[in-house]
PDB file of C-alpha atoms in Angstrom:
ATOM      1  CA  UNK A 267     -47.970  14.772 116.068  1.00 48.00           C
ATOM      2  CA  UNK A 268     -49.650  11.832 117.376  1.00 51.00           C
ATOM      3  CA  UNK A 269     -48.691   8.037 116.832  1.00 50.00           C
ATOM      4  CA  UNK A 270     -51.019   7.270 113.815  1.00 50.00           C
ATOM      5  CA  UNK A 271     -49.442  10.476 112.045  1.00 50.00           C
ATOM      6  CA  UNK A 272     -46.144   9.421 112.623  1.00 49.00           C
ATOM      7  CA  UNK A 273     -46.599   5.994 111.339  1.00 50.00           C
ATOM      8  CA  UNK A 274     -48.004   7.451 108.013  1.00 50.00           C
ATOM      9  CA  UNK A 275     -44.762   9.541 107.847  1.00 50.00           C
ATOM     10  CA  UNK A 276     -42.313   6.901 108.106  1.00 47.00           C
ATOM     11  CA  UNK A 277     -42.876   4.585 105.387  1.00 48.00           C
ATOM     12  CA  UNK A 278     -39.219   3.508 104.693  1.00 51.00           C
ATOM     13  CA  UNK A 279     -38.186   0.024 104.575  1.00 52.00           C
ATOM     14  CA  UNK A 280     -37.608  -1.209 107.928  1.00 52.00           C
ATOM     15  CA  UNK A 281     -39.475   1.470 109.555  1.00 52.00           C
ATOM     16  CA  UNK A 282     -42.172  -0.092 111.474  1.00 50.00           C
ATOM     17  CA  UNK A 283     -44.380   1.862 113.994  1.00 53.00           C
ATOM     18  CA  UNK A 284     -46.383   0.345 116.763  1.00 55.00           C
ATOM     19  CA  UNK A 285     -49.141  -1.929 114.867  1.00 55.00           C
ATOM     20  CA  UNK A 286     -47.142  -4.889 113.391  1.00 55.00           C
ATOM     21  CA  UNK A 287     -45.739  -5.773 110.181  1.00 55.00           C
ATOM     22  CA  UNK A 288     -48.519  -4.315 108.243  1.00 57.00           C
ATOM     23  CA  UNK A 289     -47.368  -0.895 108.616  1.00 57.00           C
ATOM     24  CA  UNK A 290     -43.764  -1.711 107.249  1.00 58.00           C
ATOM     25  CA  UNK A 291     -42.819  -0.689 103.904  1.00 57.00           C
ATOM     26  CA  UNK A 292     -42.472  -3.988 101.544  1.00 58.00           C
ATOM     27  CA  UNK A 293     -38.952  -5.081 100.716  1.00 57.00           C
ATOM     28  CA  UNK A 294     -38.637  -6.338  97.049  1.00 59.00           C
ATOM     29  CA  UNK A 295     -35.417  -8.727  97.201  1.00 53.00           C
ATOM     30  CA  UNK A 296     -34.964 -11.884  95.508  1.00 57.00           C
ATOM     31  CA  UNK A 297     -33.571 -14.713  97.416  1.00 59.00           C
ATOM     32  CA  UNK A 298     -30.000 -15.105  96.489  1.00 61.00           C
ATOM     33  CA  UNK A 299     -29.965 -11.903  94.402  1.00 57.00           C
ATOM     34  CA  UNK A 300     -26.840  -9.999  95.097  1.00 60.00           C
ATOM     35  CA  UNK A 301     -26.396  -6.470  93.563  1.00 59.00           C
ATOM     36  CA  UNK A 302     -23.084  -4.577  93.121  1.00 63.00           C
ATOM     37  CA  UNK A 303     -24.353  -1.307  91.554  1.00 61.00           C
ATOM     38  CA  UNK A 304     -25.008  -1.202  87.581  1.00 68.00           C
ATOM     39  CA  UNK A 305     -23.660  -4.091  85.486  1.00 72.00           C
ATOM     40  CA  UNK A 306     -20.191  -3.870  84.047  1.00 73.00           C
ATOM     41  CA  UNK A 307     -19.611  -4.250  80.374  1.00 84.00           C
ATOM     42  CA  UNK A 308     -16.850  -6.091  78.933  1.00 85.00           C
ATOM     43  CA  UNK A 309     -14.843  -2.930  78.211  1.00 88.00           C
ATOM     44  CA  UNK A 310     -15.328  -2.119  81.969  1.00 88.00           C
ATOM     45  CA  UNK A 311     -13.937  -5.444  82.726  1.00 89.00           C
ATOM     46  CA  UNK A 312     -11.033  -5.236  80.657  1.00 91.00           C
ATOM     47  CA  UNK A 313     -10.262  -1.802  81.537  1.00 92.00           C
ATOM     48  CA  UNK A 314     -10.172  -3.098  85.432  1.00 92.00           C
ATOM     49  CA  UNK A 315      -8.088  -6.026  84.345  1.00 93.00           C
ATOM     50  CA  UNK A 316      -5.520  -3.647  82.570  1.00 95.00           C
ATOM     51  CA  UNK A 317      -5.374  -1.283  85.531  1.00 95.00           C
ATOM     52  CA  UNK A 318      -4.780  -4.188  87.986  1.00 95.00           C
ATOM     53  CA  UNK A 319      -2.183  -5.835  85.814  1.00 96.00           C
ATOM     54  CA  UNK A 320      -0.208  -2.487  85.503  1.00 96.00           C
ATOM     55  CA  UNK A 321      -0.344  -2.138  89.271  1.00 96.00           C
ATOM     56  CA  UNK A 322       1.085  -5.718  89.654  1.00 96.00           C
ATOM     57  CA  UNK A 323       3.752  -4.843  87.116  1.00 97.00           C
ATOM     58  CA  UNK A 324       4.704  -1.833  88.801  1.00 97.00           C
ATOM     59  CA  UNK A 325       4.977  -3.978  92.019  1.00 97.00           C
ATOM     60  CA  UNK A 326       7.180  -6.525  90.421  1.00 97.00           C
ATOM     61  CA  UNK A 327       9.202  -3.561  88.923  1.00 97.00           C
ATOM     62  CA  UNK A 328       9.943  -2.186  92.479  1.00 97.00           C
ATOM     63  CA  UNK A 329      10.531  -5.621  93.849  1.00 97.00           C
ATOM     64  CA  UNK A 330      13.030  -6.255  91.252  1.00 97.00           C
ATOM     65  CA  UNK A 331      14.763  -2.896  91.712  1.00 97.00           C
ATOM     66  CA  UNK A 332      15.041  -3.712  95.413  1.00 97.00           C
ATOM     67  CA  UNK A 333      16.395  -7.090  94.716  1.00 97.00           C
ATOM     68  CA  UNK A 334      18.976  -5.412  92.360  1.00 97.00           C
ATOM     69  CA  UNK A 335      20.098  -2.845  95.010  1.00 97.00           C
ATOM     70  CA  UNK A 336      20.480  -5.755  97.591  1.00 97.00           C
ATOM     71  CA  UNK A 337      22.604  -7.763  95.034  1.00 97.00           C
ATOM     72  CA  UNK A 338      24.855  -4.610  94.364  1.00 97.00           C
ATOM     73  CA  UNK A 339      25.216  -4.344  98.053  1.00 97.00           C
ATOM     74  CA  UNK A 340      26.385  -7.917  98.516  1.00 97.00           C
ATOM     75  CA  UNK A 341      28.742  -7.787  95.507  1.00 97.00           C
ATOM     76  CA  UNK A 342      30.373  -4.846  97.241  1.00 97.00           C
ATOM     77  CA  UNK A 343      30.494  -6.674 100.593  1.00 97.00           C
ATOM     78  CA  UNK A 344      31.698  -9.760  98.947  1.00 97.00           C
ATOM     79  CA  UNK A 345      34.634  -7.773  97.292  1.00 96.00           C
ATOM     80  CA  UNK A 346      35.442  -6.084 100.672  1.00 96.00           C
ATOM     81  CA  UNK A 347      35.570  -9.363 102.578  1.00 95.00           C
ATOM     82  CA  UNK A 348      37.845 -10.881  99.728  1.00 95.00           C
ATOM     83  CA  UNK A 349      40.337  -8.004 100.058  1.00 95.00           C
ATOM     84  CA  UNK A 350      40.261  -8.567 103.744  1.00 94.00           C
ATOM     85  CA  UNK A 351      40.885 -12.244 103.360  1.00 93.00           C
ATOM     86  CA  UNK A 352      43.917 -11.447 100.961  1.00 92.00           C
ATOM     87  CA  UNK A 353      45.272  -8.765 103.448  1.00 91.00           C
ATOM     88  CA  UNK A 354      45.127 -11.523 106.280  1.00 92.00           C
ATOM     89  CA  UNK A 355      46.681 -13.990 104.136  1.00 91.00           C
ATOM     90  CA  UNK A 356      49.501 -11.460 103.323  1.00 90.00           C
ATOM     91  CA  UNK A 357      49.729 -10.851 107.114  1.00 92.00           C
ATOM     92  CA  UNK A 358      49.648 -14.666 107.847  1.00 91.00           C
ATOM     93  CA  UNK A 359      52.431 -15.318 105.488  1.00 90.00           C
ATOM     94  CA  UNK A 360      54.621 -12.276 106.637  1.00 90.00           C
ATOM     95  CA  UNK A 361      54.174 -13.634 110.311  1.00 90.00           C
ATOM     96  CA  UNK A 362      55.063 -17.288 109.284  1.00 91.00           C
ATOM     97  CA  UNK A 363      58.221 -15.951 107.308  1.00 89.00           C
ATOM     98  CA  UNK A 364      59.044 -13.881 110.512  1.00 91.00           C
ATOM     99  CA  UNK A 365      58.653 -16.867 112.878  1.00 90.00           C
ATOM    100  CA  UNK A 366      60.740 -18.986 110.519  1.00 90.00           C
ATOM    101  CA  UNK A 367      63.609 -16.402 110.515  1.00 88.00           C
ATOM    102  CA  UNK A 368      63.438 -16.012 114.408  1.00 87.00           C
ATOM    103  CA  UNK A 369      63.551 -19.904 114.714  1.00 87.00           C
ATOM    104  CA  UNK A 370      66.516 -19.733 112.310  1.00 85.00           C
ATOM    105  CA  UNK A 371      68.284 -17.001 114.217  1.00 83.00           C
ATOM    106  CA  UNK A 372      67.569 -18.728 117.603  1.00 81.00           C
ATOM    107  CA  UNK A 373      68.947 -21.907 116.140  1.00 82.00           C
ATOM    108  CA  UNK A 374      71.979 -20.256 114.662  1.00 79.00           C
ATOM    109  CA  UNK A 375      72.468 -18.451 118.121  1.00 79.00           C
ATOM    110  CA  UNK A 376      72.250 -21.750 119.988  1.00 79.00           C
ATOM    111  CA  UNK A 377      74.634 -23.497 117.428  1.00 77.00           C
ATOM    112  CA  UNK A 378      77.247 -20.682 117.850  1.00 73.00           C
ATOM    113  CA  UNK A 379      76.113 -18.542 114.945  1.00 67.00           C
ATOM    114  CA  UNK A 380      76.304 -21.549 112.487  1.00 64.00           C
ATOM    115  CA  UNK A 381      73.425 -21.016 110.064  1.00 57.00           C
ATOM    116  CA  UNK A 382      71.825 -24.033 108.455  1.00 58.00           C
ATOM    117  CA  UNK A 383      68.278 -22.854 107.487  1.00 55.00           C
TER     118      UNK A 383
END
């Protein structure tokens, strides 16, 4: 195939053989025109909105479920910490009582076993 035959075979938009712009296929575009396929109807737009809203609703429900689980974990952790604090208070009170008894016993021993506590 020689060059002139090849130029005749390639008549697609943008296919330019040797010989300049006269061999290029015409491009019929309007300035500023943007095409996104077939035009959508009002029903198509509403259906797309419904699908988008349902997806957002599902995401919000999932986020809410995660937040509820985190809240439940935090509530359990707070209860565990409250129990630990109560145990520590009891331990501290027991130690305080034991220290007081030891002081009284030491004082009594120093005073000749005379108890004044």
